[in-house]
Short mmCIF file of C-alpha atoms and ligand atoms in Angstrom, two decimals:
data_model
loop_
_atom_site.label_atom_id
_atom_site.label_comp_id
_atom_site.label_asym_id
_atom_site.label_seq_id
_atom_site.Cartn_x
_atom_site.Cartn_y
_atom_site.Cartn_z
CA UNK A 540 76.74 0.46 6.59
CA UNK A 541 79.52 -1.44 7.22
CA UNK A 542 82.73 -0.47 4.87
CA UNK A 543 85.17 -3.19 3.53
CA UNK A 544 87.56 -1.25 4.59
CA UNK A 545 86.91 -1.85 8.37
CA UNK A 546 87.39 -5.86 7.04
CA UNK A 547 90.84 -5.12 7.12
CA UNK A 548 91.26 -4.94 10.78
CA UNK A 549 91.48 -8.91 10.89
CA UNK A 550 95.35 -8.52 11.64
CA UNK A 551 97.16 -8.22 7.97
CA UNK A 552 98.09 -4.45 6.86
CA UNK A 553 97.24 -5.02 3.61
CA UNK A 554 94.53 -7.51 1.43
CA UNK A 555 94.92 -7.55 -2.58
CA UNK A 556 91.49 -7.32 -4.05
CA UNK A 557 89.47 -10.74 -4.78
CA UNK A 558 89.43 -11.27 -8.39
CA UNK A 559 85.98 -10.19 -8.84
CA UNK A 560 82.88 -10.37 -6.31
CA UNK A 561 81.61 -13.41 -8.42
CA UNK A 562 84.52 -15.36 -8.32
CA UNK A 563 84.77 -14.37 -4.32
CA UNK A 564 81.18 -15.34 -3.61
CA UNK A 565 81.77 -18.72 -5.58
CA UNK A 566 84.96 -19.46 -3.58
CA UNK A 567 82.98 -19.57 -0.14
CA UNK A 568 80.43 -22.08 0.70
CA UNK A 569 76.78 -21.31 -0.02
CA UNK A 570 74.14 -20.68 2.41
CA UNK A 571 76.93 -20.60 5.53
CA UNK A 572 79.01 -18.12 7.46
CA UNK A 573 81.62 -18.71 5.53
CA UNK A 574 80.14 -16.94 2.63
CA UNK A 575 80.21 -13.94 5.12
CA UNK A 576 83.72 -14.26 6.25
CA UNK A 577 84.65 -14.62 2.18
CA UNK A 578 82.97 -11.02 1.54
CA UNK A 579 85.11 -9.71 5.05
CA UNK A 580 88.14 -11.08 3.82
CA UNK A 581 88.70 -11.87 0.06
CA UNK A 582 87.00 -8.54 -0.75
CA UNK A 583 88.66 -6.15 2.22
CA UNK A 584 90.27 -3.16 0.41
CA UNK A 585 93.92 -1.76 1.07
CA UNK A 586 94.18 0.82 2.90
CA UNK A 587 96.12 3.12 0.41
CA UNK A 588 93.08 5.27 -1.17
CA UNK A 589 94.68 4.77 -4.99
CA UNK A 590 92.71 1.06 -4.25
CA UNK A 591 89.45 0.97 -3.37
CA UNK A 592 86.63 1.04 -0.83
CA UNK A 593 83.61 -0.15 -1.13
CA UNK A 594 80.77 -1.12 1.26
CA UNK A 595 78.79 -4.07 1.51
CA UNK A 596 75.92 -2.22 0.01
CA UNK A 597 77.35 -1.30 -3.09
CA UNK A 598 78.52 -4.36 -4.08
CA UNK A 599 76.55 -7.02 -2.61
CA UNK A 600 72.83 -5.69 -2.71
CA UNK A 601 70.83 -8.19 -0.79
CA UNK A 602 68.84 -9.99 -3.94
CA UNK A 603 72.54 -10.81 -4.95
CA UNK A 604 73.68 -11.99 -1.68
CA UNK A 605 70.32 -14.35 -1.18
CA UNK A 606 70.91 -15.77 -4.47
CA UNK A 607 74.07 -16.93 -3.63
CA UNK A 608 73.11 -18.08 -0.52
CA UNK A 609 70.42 -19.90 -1.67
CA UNK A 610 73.42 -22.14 -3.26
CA UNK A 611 73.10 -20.51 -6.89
CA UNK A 612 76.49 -21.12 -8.64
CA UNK A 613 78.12 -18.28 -10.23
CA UNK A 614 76.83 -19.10 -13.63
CA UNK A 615 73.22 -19.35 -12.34
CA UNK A 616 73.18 -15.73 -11.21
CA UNK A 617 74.98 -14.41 -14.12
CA UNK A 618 72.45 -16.65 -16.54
CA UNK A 619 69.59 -15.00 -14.00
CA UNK A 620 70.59 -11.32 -15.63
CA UNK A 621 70.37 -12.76 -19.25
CA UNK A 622 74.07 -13.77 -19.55
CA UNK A 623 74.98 -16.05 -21.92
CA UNK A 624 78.41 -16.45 -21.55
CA UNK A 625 79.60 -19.44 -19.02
CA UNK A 626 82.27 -19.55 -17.03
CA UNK A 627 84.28 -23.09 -16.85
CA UNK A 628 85.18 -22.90 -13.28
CA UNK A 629 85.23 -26.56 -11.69
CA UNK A 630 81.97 -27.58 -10.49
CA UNK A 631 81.36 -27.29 -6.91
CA UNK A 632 77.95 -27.68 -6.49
CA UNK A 633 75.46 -30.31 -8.72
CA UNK A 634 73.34 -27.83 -9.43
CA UNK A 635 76.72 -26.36 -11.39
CA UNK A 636 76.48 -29.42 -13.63
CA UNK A 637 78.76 -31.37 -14.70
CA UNK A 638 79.66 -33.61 -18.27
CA UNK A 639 79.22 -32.44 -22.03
CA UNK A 640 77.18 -29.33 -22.08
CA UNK A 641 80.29 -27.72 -19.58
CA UNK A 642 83.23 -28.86 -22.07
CA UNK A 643 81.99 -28.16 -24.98
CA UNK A 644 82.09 -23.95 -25.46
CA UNK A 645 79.07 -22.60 -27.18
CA UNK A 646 80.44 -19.64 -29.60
CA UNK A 647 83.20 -17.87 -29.94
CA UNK A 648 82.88 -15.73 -26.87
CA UNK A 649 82.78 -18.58 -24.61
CA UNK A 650 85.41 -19.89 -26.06
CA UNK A 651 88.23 -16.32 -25.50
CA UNK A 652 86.69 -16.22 -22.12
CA UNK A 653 87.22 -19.84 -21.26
CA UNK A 654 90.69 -19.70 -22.54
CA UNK A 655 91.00 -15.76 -21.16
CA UNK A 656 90.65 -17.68 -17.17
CA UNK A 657 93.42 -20.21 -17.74
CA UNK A 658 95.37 -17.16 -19.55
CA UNK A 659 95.18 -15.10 -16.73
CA UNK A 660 96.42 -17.34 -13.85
CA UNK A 661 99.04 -18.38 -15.50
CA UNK A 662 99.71 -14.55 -15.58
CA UNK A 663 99.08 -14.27 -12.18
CA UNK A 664 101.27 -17.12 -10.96
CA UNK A 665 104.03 -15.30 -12.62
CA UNK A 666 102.82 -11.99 -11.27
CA UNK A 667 100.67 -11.82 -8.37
CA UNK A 668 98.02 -8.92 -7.66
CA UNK A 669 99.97 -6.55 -5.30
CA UNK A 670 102.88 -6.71 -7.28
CA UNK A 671 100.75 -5.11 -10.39
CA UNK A 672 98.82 -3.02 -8.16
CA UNK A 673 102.49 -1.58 -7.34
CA UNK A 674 103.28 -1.41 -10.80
CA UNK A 675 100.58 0.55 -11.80
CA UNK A 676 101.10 2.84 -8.87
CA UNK A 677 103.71 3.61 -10.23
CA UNK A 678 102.62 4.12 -13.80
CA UNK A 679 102.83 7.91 -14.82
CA UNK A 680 98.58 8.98 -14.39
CA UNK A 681 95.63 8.12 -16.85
CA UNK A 682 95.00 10.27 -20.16
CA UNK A 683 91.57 11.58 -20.43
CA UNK A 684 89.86 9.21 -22.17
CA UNK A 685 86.01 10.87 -22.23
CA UNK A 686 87.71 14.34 -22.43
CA UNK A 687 89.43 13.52 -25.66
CA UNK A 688 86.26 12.42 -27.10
CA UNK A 689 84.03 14.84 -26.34
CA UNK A 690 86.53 17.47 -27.80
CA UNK A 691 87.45 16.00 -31.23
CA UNK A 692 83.27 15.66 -31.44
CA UNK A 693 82.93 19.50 -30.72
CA UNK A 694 86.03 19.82 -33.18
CA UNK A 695 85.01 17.82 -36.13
CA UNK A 696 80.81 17.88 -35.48
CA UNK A 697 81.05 14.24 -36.88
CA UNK A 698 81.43 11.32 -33.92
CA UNK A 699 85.17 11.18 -32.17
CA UNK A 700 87.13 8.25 -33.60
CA UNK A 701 88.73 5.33 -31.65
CA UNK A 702 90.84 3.88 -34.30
CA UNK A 703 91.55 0.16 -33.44
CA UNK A 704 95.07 -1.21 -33.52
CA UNK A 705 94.55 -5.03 -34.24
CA UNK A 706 96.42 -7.35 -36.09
CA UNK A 707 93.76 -10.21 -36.41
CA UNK A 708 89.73 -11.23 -35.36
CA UNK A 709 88.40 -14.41 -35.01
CA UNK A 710 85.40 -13.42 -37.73
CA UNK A 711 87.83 -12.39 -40.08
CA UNK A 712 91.51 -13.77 -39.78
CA UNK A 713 94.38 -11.75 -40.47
CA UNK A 714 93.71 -8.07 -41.44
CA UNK A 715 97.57 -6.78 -42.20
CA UNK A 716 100.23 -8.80 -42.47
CA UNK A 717 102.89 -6.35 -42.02
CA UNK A 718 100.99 -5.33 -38.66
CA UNK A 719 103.82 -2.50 -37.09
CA UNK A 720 101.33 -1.41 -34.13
CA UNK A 721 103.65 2.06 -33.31
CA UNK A 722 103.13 2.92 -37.24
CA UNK A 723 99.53 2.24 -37.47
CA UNK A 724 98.77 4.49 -33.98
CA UNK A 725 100.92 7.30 -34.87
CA UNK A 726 99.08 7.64 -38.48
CA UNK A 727 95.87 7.33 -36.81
CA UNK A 728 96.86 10.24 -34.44
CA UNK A 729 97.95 12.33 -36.69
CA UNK A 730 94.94 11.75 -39.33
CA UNK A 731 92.68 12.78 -36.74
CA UNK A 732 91.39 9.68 -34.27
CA UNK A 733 90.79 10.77 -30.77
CA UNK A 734 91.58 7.82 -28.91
CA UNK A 735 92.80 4.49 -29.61
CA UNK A 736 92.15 0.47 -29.22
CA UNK A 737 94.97 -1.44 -28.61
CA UNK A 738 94.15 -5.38 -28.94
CA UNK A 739 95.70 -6.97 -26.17
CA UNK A 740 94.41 -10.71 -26.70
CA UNK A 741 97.25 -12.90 -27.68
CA UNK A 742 95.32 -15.80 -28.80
CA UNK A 743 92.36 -14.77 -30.68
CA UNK A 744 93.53 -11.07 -31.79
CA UNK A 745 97.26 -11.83 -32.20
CA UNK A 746 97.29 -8.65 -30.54
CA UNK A 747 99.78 -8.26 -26.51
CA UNK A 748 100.29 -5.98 -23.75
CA UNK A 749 103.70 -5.52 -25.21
CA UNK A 750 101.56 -3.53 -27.87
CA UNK A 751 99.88 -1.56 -25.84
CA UNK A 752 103.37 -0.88 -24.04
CA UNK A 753 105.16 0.20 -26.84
CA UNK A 754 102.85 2.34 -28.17
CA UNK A 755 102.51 4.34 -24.73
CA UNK A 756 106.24 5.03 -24.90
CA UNK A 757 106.47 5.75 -28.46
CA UNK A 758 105.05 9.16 -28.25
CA UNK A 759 101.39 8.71 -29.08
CA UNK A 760 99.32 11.60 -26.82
CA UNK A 761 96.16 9.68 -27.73
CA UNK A 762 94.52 8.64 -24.73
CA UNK A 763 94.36 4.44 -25.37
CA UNK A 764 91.63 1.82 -24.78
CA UNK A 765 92.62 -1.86 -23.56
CA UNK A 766 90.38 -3.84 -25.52
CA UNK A 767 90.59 -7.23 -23.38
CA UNK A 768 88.24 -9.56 -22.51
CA UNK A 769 88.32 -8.88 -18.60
CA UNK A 770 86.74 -11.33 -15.80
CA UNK A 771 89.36 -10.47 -13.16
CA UNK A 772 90.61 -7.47 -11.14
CA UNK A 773 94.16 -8.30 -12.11
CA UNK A 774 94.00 -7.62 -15.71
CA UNK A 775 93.07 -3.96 -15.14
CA UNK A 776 95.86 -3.07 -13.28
CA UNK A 777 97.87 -5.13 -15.21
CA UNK A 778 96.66 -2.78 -18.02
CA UNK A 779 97.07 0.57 -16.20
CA UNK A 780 100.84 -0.85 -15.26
CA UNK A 781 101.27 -0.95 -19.11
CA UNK A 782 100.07 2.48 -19.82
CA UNK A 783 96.08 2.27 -20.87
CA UNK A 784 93.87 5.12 -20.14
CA UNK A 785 90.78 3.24 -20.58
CA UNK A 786 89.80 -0.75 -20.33
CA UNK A 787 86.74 -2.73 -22.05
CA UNK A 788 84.00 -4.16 -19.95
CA UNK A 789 81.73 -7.16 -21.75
CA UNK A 790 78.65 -6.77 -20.38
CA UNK A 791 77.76 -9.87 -21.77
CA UNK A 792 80.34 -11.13 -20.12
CA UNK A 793 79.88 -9.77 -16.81
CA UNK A 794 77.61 -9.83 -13.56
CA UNK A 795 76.41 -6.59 -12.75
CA UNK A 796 77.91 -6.94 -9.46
CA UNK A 797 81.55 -7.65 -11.31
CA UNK A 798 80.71 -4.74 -13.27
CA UNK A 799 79.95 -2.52 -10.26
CA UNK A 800 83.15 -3.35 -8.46
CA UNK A 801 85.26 -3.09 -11.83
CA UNK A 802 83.96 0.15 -12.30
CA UNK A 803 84.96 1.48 -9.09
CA UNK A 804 88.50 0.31 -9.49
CA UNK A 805 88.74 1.83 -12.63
CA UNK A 806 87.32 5.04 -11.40
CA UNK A 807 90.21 4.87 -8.13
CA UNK A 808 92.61 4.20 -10.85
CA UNK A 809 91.57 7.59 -12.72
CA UNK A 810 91.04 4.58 -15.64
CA UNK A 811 87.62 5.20 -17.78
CA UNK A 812 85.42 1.76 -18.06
CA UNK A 813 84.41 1.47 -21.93
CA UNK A 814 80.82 -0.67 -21.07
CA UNK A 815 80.03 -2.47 -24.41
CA UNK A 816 76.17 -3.67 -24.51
CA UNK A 817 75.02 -5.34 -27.48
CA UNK A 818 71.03 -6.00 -26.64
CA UNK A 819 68.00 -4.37 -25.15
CA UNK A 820 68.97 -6.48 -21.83
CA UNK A 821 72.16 -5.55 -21.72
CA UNK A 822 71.50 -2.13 -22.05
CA UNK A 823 69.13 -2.10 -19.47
CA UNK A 824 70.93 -4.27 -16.96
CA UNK A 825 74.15 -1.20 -17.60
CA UNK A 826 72.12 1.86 -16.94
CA UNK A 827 71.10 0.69 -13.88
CA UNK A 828 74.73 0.93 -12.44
CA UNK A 829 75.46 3.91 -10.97
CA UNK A 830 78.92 5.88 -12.22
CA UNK A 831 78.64 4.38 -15.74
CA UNK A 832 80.47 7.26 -17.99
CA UNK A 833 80.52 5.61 -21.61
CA UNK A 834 78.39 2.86 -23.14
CA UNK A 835 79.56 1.22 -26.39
CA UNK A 836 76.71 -0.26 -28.83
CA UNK A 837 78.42 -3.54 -30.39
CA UNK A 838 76.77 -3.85 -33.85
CA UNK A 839 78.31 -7.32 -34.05
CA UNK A 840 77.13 -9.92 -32.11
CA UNK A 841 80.00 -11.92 -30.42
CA UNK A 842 77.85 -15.24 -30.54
CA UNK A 843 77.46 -15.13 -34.47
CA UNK A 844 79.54 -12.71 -35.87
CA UNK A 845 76.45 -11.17 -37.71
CA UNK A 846 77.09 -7.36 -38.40
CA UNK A 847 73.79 -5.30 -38.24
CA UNK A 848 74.44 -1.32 -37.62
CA UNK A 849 70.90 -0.78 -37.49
CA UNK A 850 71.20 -2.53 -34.03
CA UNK A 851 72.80 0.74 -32.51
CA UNK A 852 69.62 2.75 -34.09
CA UNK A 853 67.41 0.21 -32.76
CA UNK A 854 69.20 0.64 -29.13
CA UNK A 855 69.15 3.88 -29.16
CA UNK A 856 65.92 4.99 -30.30
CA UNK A 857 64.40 3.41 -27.37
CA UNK A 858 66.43 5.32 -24.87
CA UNK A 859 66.75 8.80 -26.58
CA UNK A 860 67.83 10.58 -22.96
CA UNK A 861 71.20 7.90 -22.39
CA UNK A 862 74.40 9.46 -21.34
CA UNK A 863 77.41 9.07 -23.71
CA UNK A 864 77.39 6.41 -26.31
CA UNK A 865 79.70 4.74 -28.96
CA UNK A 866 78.95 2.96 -32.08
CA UNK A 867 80.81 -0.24 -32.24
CA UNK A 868 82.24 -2.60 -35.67
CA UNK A 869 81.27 -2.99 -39.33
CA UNK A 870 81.63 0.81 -40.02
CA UNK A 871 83.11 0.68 -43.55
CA UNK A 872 81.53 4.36 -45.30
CA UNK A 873 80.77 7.62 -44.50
CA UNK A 874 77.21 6.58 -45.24
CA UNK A 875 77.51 4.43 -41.96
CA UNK A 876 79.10 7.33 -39.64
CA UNK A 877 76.44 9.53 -40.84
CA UNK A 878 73.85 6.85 -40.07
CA UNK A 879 75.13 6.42 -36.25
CA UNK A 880 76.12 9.62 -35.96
CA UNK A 881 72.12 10.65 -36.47
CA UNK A 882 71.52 8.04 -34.00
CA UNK A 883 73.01 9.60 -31.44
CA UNK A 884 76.64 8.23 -30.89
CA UNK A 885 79.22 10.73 -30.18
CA UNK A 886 81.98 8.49 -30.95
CA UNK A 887 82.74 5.28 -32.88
CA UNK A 888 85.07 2.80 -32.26
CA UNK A 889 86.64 1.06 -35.72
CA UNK A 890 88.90 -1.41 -36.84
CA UNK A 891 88.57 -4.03 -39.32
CA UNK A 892 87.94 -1.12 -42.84
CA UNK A 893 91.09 1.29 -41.97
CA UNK A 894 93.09 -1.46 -41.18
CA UNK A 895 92.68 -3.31 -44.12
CA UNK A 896 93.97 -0.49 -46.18
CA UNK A 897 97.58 0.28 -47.15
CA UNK A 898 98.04 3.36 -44.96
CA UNK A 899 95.11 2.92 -42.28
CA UNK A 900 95.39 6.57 -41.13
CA UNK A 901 95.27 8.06 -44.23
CA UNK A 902 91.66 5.64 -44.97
CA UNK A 903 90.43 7.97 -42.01
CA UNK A 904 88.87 10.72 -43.97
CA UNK A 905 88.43 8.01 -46.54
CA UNK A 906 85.69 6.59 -43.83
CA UNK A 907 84.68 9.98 -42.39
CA UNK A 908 84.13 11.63 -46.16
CA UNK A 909 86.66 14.40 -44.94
CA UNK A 910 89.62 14.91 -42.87
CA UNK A 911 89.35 15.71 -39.63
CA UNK A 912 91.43 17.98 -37.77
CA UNK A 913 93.07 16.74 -34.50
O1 LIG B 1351 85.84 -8.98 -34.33
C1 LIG B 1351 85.62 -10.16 -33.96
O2 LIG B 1351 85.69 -11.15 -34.71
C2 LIG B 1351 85.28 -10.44 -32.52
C3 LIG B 1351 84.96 -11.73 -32.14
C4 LIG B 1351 84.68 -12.00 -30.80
C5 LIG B 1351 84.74 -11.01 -29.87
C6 LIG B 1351 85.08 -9.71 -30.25
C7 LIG B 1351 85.34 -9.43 -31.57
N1 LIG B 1351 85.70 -8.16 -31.98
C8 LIG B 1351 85.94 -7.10 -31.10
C9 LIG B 1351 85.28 -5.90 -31.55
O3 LIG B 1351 84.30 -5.57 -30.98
C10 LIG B 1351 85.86 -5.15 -32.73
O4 LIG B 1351 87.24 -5.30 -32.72
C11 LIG B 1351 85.57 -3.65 -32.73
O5 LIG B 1351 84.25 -3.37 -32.44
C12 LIG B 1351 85.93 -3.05 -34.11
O6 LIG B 1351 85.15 -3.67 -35.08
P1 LIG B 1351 85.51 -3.59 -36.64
O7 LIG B 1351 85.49 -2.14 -37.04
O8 LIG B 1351 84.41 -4.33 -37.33
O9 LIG B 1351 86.84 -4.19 -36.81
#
C-alpha cells in the first residue's frame, strides 16, 4: 500500500492538501499518467501529523479511479452515486457538456454551491491553504462536539439540542431583524442547548465567519457547528482557524470519495464531521464510509424546500441498528421532538421556530415542553 505520504519525497518539504480528491482527479487528464502523477502530487500530505495521511486505498478505491480514467468528468461520477447537485467547473471534456443545461442552476442548492466555488477562491486568493492550515494550528483545540451531545441526552432523556444561530434562509427570508449572534448563543446556552450552529454563508444565510468568531471568544463553552456548504479542503480549516468544533458535510453535495478524505481531515483536526443525508441513497451511500461518527436526517429537502418530519421516521425505521443520528429542520412543538425523539434521534438540530421568537433561548423549553437543565 503505497502512503501519500511517501508522495512527498518529490523534492518540496511540504504540499498543501488538493482541494478535494474530485477536484484533484478532474484537474489531471483522464485515462493518462498524468492522472497518476495528480494523485502523487496534488494529494501528497504534509509531513506534520496535525495534517493528514492517507493511502491510495482509502481514498481512491479502484472502481473510483477506473471511472475517472475511463474519462468520466467529475459530475458524471458524482451523478453515478445519485448526486444531484452539479458542479459548474469549466468544461474540459465534451462528455462534460457544454451550453444551457450548465448555466442555468437547477434549485436552490445548486445555486449556494455554484456561487459557494467562486466564493471560496476568491477566499483563497486572499488566503492561501497553508497559511489557514497555520492558522488553525494555531487555534486553541476542538470542543467535544459528540461528547456534549450524548451528555445533555443522558441529562435531559429528551434529544440534545443544537440551537441554530442564523439570521436568514433562502425558504424563508429574514427570521430576526435585530439578529445580535453573541446574544442569541449565550441564551441558548444557558436555556439548555448542547451545541450550537453558527451560519457561516454570507450570501444566502446572511450569516459570516466573523459570527462564528465572535461567538468563540465571547465566552460560549458550547461546543459549535459550522454550518457551510463545503466542496473544498480550505473551508474546514478556515473554520477550525475561526474556532468551530464541528463542520457540515452535504452528502448531497458530495462524492463519497470527497467525503472520505474530508472526514479524515476533520478527524486529524480533532474537528467532528456533522454528515447530513436526506434520502434512502444518501443514507446508504454514508454508512458505507468508514469513521462516520454523526449522521444528520434533513427533513427538508434542499431541492424544494418541502418540510416532511416523517422523512427522519421513514429513514430510520429502515435502519433501526445506525450509529448516532440527528433530526434536522421544521421542528416547531414538543409534539415533533417527541415524534423524532421515538424515532431514534438523540439530538436535533433547530433553527427557524426559536429564532423567530422574541427571546429564542427562552422558546427552548417552549419547543421541548420543559426546561432542560444544562
Ligand atoms: O433553510 C433553508 O432554506 C435552506 C435552503 C437551502 C439549503 C439549506 C437550508 N437550510 C439549512 C438547514 O438545514 C436548516 O438551517 C437547519 O436544518 C435548521 O432548520 P430549521 O429549524 O427549519 O430552521
Amino acid at each position: 500500500m503505497e502512503s501519500l505520504l511517501a508522495a512527498s519525497s518529490v523534492g518540496t518539504a511540504f504540499f498543501p492538501p488538493c482541494p478535494s480528491p474530485s477536484a484533484a482527479l478532474r484537474s489531471a487528464v483522464p485515462g493518462s499518467s498524468n492522472a497518476v502523477a495528480a494523485r502523487g502530487v496534488r494529494c501528497a500530505a504534509a509531513k506534520d501529523s496535525m495534517f493528514y495521511e492517507l493511502t491510495h486505498d482509502e481514498i481512491f478505491n479502484s472502481a473510483e479511479v477506473i471511472q475517472w480514467e475511463s474519462g468520466k468528468s467529475m459530475n458524471a461520477i458524482a451523478a453515478a452515486q445519485g448526486i444531484r447537485i452539479r458542479r459548474r467547473c469549466q468544461p474540459r471534456y465534451p462528455s462534460e457538456g457544454t451550453g444551457a443545461d450548465r448555466a442555468i442552476p437547477r434549485n436552490i442548492l445548486e445555486q449556494i454551491i455554484w456561487d459557494k466555488e467562486v466564493e471560496v477562491s476568491q477566499r483563497k486568493a486572499k488566503k492561501p491553504l497553508q497559511k489557514v492550515m497555520e492558522s488553525a494550528q494555531h487555534t486553541p483545540p476542538p470542543r467535544d462536539f459528540v461528547g456534549a451531545l450524548d451528555t445533555a441526552h443522558r441529562r435531559n432523556g429528551v434529544p440534545a439540542l443544537i440551537a441554530e444561530v442564523k439570521k436568514a434562509s433562502p425558504s424563508r427570508g429574514v427570521l430576526r431583524d435585530h439578529f445580535n449572534p453573541v446574544e442569541i448563543a449565550h441564551t441558548y446556552e444557558t436555556n439548555g442547548a448542547a451545541c450550537l450552529s453558527i451560519l457561516t454563508d454570507e450570501k444566502h444565510f446572511q450569516g459570516s465567519f466573523e459570527n462564528m468568531e465572535t461567538v468563540r471568544n465571547s465566552g460560549v463553552k458550547c461546543p459549535l457547528l459550522c454550518k457551510e456548504f463545503v466542496i473544498d479542503v480550505w473551508q474546514i480549516y478556515y473554520a477550525r482557524s475561526k474556532g468551530a468544533d464541528a463542520i457540515l458535510l452535504i452528502a448531497a453535495v458530495l462524492p463519497d470519495l470527497d467525503i472520505k478524505y474530508m472526514l479524515r481531515i476533520c478527524r486529524n483536526l480533532g474537528m467532528t464531521a456533522l454528515i447530513e443525508v436526506q434520502d434512502d441513497r444518501e443514507f446508504d451511500r454514508v454508512l458505507k464510509i468508514d469513521g462516520v461518527q454523526l449522521i444528520g436526517i434533513n427533513n427538508r429537502n434542499l431541492e424544494t424546500f418541502q418540510v416532511d418530519t416523517t422523512n427522519t421516521k421513514m429513514l430510520l425505521e429502515k435502519r433501526r441498528d445506525i450509529i448516532k443520528n440527528k433530526g434536522e429542520s421544521g421542528l416547531f412543538t414538543p409534539e415533533d421532538i417527541i415524534y423524532v425523539h421515538n424515532t431514534g434521534v438523540s439530538a436535533v438540530l433547530v433553527g427557524e421556530s426559536l429564532l423567530t421568537q422574541d427571546d429564542p433561548g427562552q422558546a427552548i423549553a417552549g419547543l421541548f415542553g420543559k426546561k432542560l437543565l444544562h
